[in-house]
Amino acid sequence: MALTNDIKMPSDEELKVPQEITLSTPWFKAVAPYMARKCEDEIKEFMLRRREEEDPRKTLKEGREVTACGVKFLQSLKKSCNKEVDTYASCIDCGSSKLYISKCRPEQRYLDQCVEDNLKIERPPLGYFSKIHVHESSHPPPAPIFRDYKKEADEILHSLPDDRKMRKDYRRFNDWRISAFEN
């Protein structure tokens, strides 16, 4: 989306959320599948609306809902499984230089069990988020916008100044070429 002076940008107050999610990468890798599963509806609604509207300013409310859901989930996870998450995130952090989770399967098993027992969230199977999921939105789809490109092009072409007259002593760039049609 190109920005011009007539586009109204949201103010700082409109962009503020009550609490931001600030996690380190190992911690986020440890809890991301559960958070995505818990906030799946909010995330799908946000992504659908953002794609349909083609303007991120119109989806600020849905973005706040996603952030609020994530914060609420992390608070409940901290209350119930803090030790397991810290152990798993520490293993991810120290297990390899590229933060692979494959070296931390035992710790992952304990975290999976804790989250399933306390929060009733099962770890999604491998490839779950890459599959196609149909989401039924409560919002009506936006009306399609059909642009009249010919009309827009005509307006632009008519607003341009007339062609500039070439000087008589002007040499063409490719003057080394000989053309029978050239003056």
CSV table of C-alpha atoms in Angstrom, one decimal:
chain,number,residue,atom,x,y,z
A,1,MET,CA,0.0,0.0,0.0
A,2,ALA,CA,1.6,3.3,-1.1
A,3,LEU,CA,1.2,6.2,1.3
A,4,THR,CA,0.3,9.7,0.2
A,5,ASN,CA,-0.4,12.8,2.2
A,6,ASP,CA,-4.1,12.4,2.1
A,7,ILE,CA,-4.0,9.0,3.8
A,8,LYS,CA,-4.9,9.2,7.5
A,9,MET,CA,-2.6,7.2,9.7
A,10,PRO,CA,-3.8,5.9,13.1
A,11,SER,CA,-2.6,7.9,16.2
A,12,ASP,CA,-0.4,6.4,18.9
A,13,GLU,CA,-3.4,6.0,21.2
A,14,GLU,CA,-5.2,3.9,18.6
A,15,LEU,CA,-2.2,1.7,18.2
A,16,LYS,CA,-1.7,1.1,22.0
A,17,VAL,CA,-2.7,-2.2,23.5
A,18,PRO,CA,-3.1,-2.7,27.3
A,19,GLN,CA,-0.1,-5.1,27.4
A,20,GLU,CA,2.4,-6.2,24.7
A,21,ILE,CA,3.7,-9.7,24.4
A,22,THR,CA,7.4,-9.6,25.0
A,23,LEU,CA,9.0,-13.1,24.8
A,24,SER,CA,12.4,-14.2,24.0
A,25,THR,CA,12.7,-16.6,21.0
A,26,PRO,CA,13.3,-19.8,22.9
A,27,TRP,CA,10.4,-19.1,25.2
A,28,PHE,CA,8.1,-18.2,22.2
A,29,LYS,CA,9.2,-21.4,20.4
A,30,ALA,CA,8.2,-23.4,23.5
A,31,VAL,CA,4.7,-22.0,23.8
A,32,ALA,CA,3.8,-21.0,20.2
A,33,PRO,CA,1.9,-24.2,19.2
A,34,TYR,CA,-0.3,-24.0,22.3
A,35,MET,CA,-0.9,-20.2,22.0
A,36,ALA,CA,-1.8,-20.6,18.3
A,37,ARG,CA,-4.2,-23.5,19.2
A,38,LYS,CA,-5.8,-21.5,22.0
A,39,CYS,CA,-6.2,-18.3,20.0
A,40,GLU,CA,-7.0,-20.0,16.7
A,41,ASP,CA,-10.3,-18.3,16.1
A,42,GLU,CA,-9.0,-14.8,16.9
A,43,ILE,CA,-6.0,-15.3,14.7
A,44,LYS,CA,-8.1,-16.6,11.8
A,45,GLU,CA,-10.5,-13.8,12.0
A,46,PHE,CA,-7.7,-11.2,12.1
A,47,MET,CA,-5.9,-12.7,9.1
A,48,LEU,CA,-9.1,-13.1,7.1
A,49,ARG,CA,-10.2,-9.5,7.7
A,50,ARG,CA,-6.7,-8.2,7.0
A,51,ARG,CA,-6.6,-10.1,3.7
A,52,GLU,CA,-10.1,-9.0,2.7
A,53,GLU,CA,-9.8,-5.4,3.7
A,54,GLU,CA,-6.3,-4.9,2.2
A,55,ASP,CA,-5.8,-2.2,4.7
A,56,PRO,CA,-4.2,-3.0,8.1
A,57,ARG,CA,-5.7,0.2,9.7
A,58,LYS,CA,-9.2,-1.4,9.5
A,59,THR,CA,-8.1,-4.5,11.5
A,60,LEU,CA,-6.7,-2.8,14.6
A,61,LYS,CA,-9.5,-4.1,16.7
A,62,GLU,CA,-9.0,-7.7,15.7
A,63,GLY,CA,-5.2,-7.3,16.3
A,64,ARG,CA,-5.9,-6.1,19.8
A,65,GLU,CA,-8.1,-9.2,20.3
A,66,VAL,CA,-5.3,-11.5,19.2
A,67,THR,CA,-2.9,-9.8,21.6
A,68,ALA,CA,-5.3,-9.9,24.5
A,69,CYS,CA,-5.9,-13.6,23.8
A,70,GLY,CA,-2.2,-14.3,23.8
A,71,VAL,CA,-1.6,-12.4,27.0
A,72,LYS,CA,-4.5,-14.2,28.7
A,73,PHE,CA,-3.1,-17.5,27.6
A,74,LEU,CA,0.4,-16.7,28.7
A,75,GLN,CA,-0.8,-15.7,32.1
A,76,SER,CA,-2.8,-18.9,32.6
A,77,LEU,CA,0.2,-20.9,31.3
A,78,LYS,CA,2.5,-19.2,33.8
A,79,LYS,CA,0.2,-20.0,36.7
A,80,SER,CA,-0.1,-23.7,35.8
A,81,CYS,CA,3.0,-24.8,33.9
A,82,ASN,CA,5.8,-22.3,34.6
A,83,LYS,CA,8.4,-24.8,35.7
A,84,GLU,CA,7.9,-27.0,32.6
A,85,VAL,CA,7.9,-24.1,30.2
A,86,ASP,CA,11.1,-22.7,31.7
A,87,THR,CA,12.8,-26.1,31.5
A,88,TYR,CA,11.8,-26.6,27.9
A,89,ALA,CA,12.7,-23.0,26.8
A,90,SER,CA,16.0,-23.3,28.6
A,91,CYS,CA,16.7,-26.6,26.7
A,92,ILE,CA,15.8,-24.9,23.4
A,93,ASP,CA,18.1,-22.0,24.2
A,94,CYS,CA,21.1,-24.1,25.3
A,95,GLY,CA,20.5,-27.2,23.3
A,96,SER,CA,21.8,-25.9,20.0
A,97,SER,CA,23.0,-22.7,18.5
A,98,LYS,CA,20.1,-22.6,16.0
A,99,LEU,CA,17.4,-23.2,18.6
A,100,TYR,CA,16.3,-26.5,17.3
A,101,ILE,CA,13.6,-28.2,19.4
A,102,SER,CA,14.5,-31.7,18.2
A,103,LYS,CA,17.1,-32.1,21.0
A,104,CYS,CA,14.5,-31.3,23.7
A,105,ARG,CA,11.8,-34.0,23.2
A,106,PRO,CA,11.8,-35.2,26.8
A,107,GLU,CA,11.2,-31.7,28.1
A,108,GLN,CA,8.6,-31.2,25.5
A,109,ARG,CA,6.8,-34.3,26.6
A,110,TYR,CA,6.5,-33.0,30.2
A,111,LEU,CA,5.2,-29.6,28.9
A,112,ASP,CA,2.7,-31.3,26.6
A,113,GLN,CA,1.4,-33.4,29.6
A,114,CYS,CA,1.1,-30.3,31.9
A,115,VAL,CA,-0.7,-28.2,29.3
A,116,GLU,CA,-3.1,-31.0,28.4
A,117,ASP,CA,-3.9,-31.7,32.1
A,118,ASN,CA,-4.2,-28.1,33.3
A,119,LEU,CA,-5.3,-26.1,30.3
A,120,LYS,CA,-7.0,-28.8,28.3
A,121,ILE,CA,-5.1,-27.9,25.1
A,122,GLU,CA,-3.6,-30.7,23.1
A,123,ARG,CA,-0.4,-30.0,21.1
A,124,PRO,CA,-1.4,-29.8,17.5
A,125,PRO,CA,-0.1,-32.5,15.2
A,126,LEU,CA,2.8,-31.8,12.9
A,127,GLY,CA,1.7,-29.9,9.9
A,128,TYR,CA,-1.6,-28.8,11.5
A,129,PHE,CA,-1.1,-25.1,10.8
A,130,SER,CA,0.0,-25.6,7.2
A,131,LYS,CA,-3.3,-27.3,6.3
A,132,ILE,CA,-6.2,-25.4,4.9
A,133,HIS,CA,-8.8,-24.5,7.5
A,134,VAL,CA,-12.2,-23.0,6.7
A,135,HIS,CA,-13.1,-20.1,8.9
A,136,GLU,CA,-16.7,-18.7,9.1
A,137,SER,CA,-16.6,-15.1,9.9
A,138,SER,CA,-19.3,-13.1,11.7
A,139,HIS,CA,-18.4,-10.0,9.5
A,140,PRO,CA,-19.8,-9.7,6.1
A,141,PRO,CA,-17.3,-9.8,3.3
A,142,PRO,CA,-16.4,-6.3,1.9
A,143,ALA,CA,-17.9,-5.2,-1.3
A,144,PRO,CA,-15.6,-5.8,-4.2
A,145,ILE,CA,-14.0,-2.7,-5.7
A,146,PHE,CA,-13.8,-2.6,-9.5
A,147,ARG,CA,-11.5,0.1,-10.8
A,148,ASP,CA,-12.0,1.7,-14.2
A,149,TYR,CA,-8.4,1.7,-15.3
A,150,LYS,CA,-9.1,3.2,-18.7
A,151,LYS,CA,-10.8,6.2,-17.1
A,152,GLU,CA,-7.9,6.6,-14.6
A,153,ALA,CA,-5.4,6.4,-17.4
A,154,ASP,CA,-7.3,9.0,-19.5
A,155,GLU,CA,-7.4,11.4,-16.5
A,156,ILE,CA,-3.6,11.0,-16.0
A,157,LEU,CA,-2.8,11.4,-19.6
A,158,HIS,CA,-4.9,14.5,-20.0
A,159,SER,CA,-3.3,16.1,-16.9
A,160,LEU,CA,0.2,15.7,-18.4
A,161,PRO,CA,1.7,18.7,-20.3
A,162,ASP,CA,2.1,18.6,-24.0
A,163,ASP,CA,5.1,16.9,-25.6
A,164,ARG,CA,8.2,18.9,-25.4
A,165,LYS,CA,9.5,20.1,-28.7
A,166,MET,CA,12.9,18.6,-29.7
A,167,ARG,CA,15.7,20.9,-30.6
A,168,LYS,CA,16.8,20.9,-34.2
A,169,ASP,CA,20.4,20.4,-33.4
A,170,TYR,CA,19.7,17.4,-31.1
A,171,ARG,CA,21.7,14.3,-31.9
A,172,ARG,CA,20.0,11.0,-31.2
A,173,PHE,CA,21.7,8.6,-28.8
A,174,ASN,CA,22.0,5.9,-31.4
A,175,ASP,CA,23.3,8.1,-34.2
A,176,TRP,CA,25.8,5.5,-35.2
A,177,ARG,CA,22.9,3.5,-36.6
A,178,ILE,CA,21.9,4.4,-40.1
A,179,SER,CA,18.2,4.4,-40.9
A,180,ALA,CA,16.6,5.0,-44.2
A,181,PHE,CA,13.6,6.5,-42.4
A,182,GLU,CA,15.5,8.9,-40.2
A,183,ASN,CA,15.6,12.7,-41.1
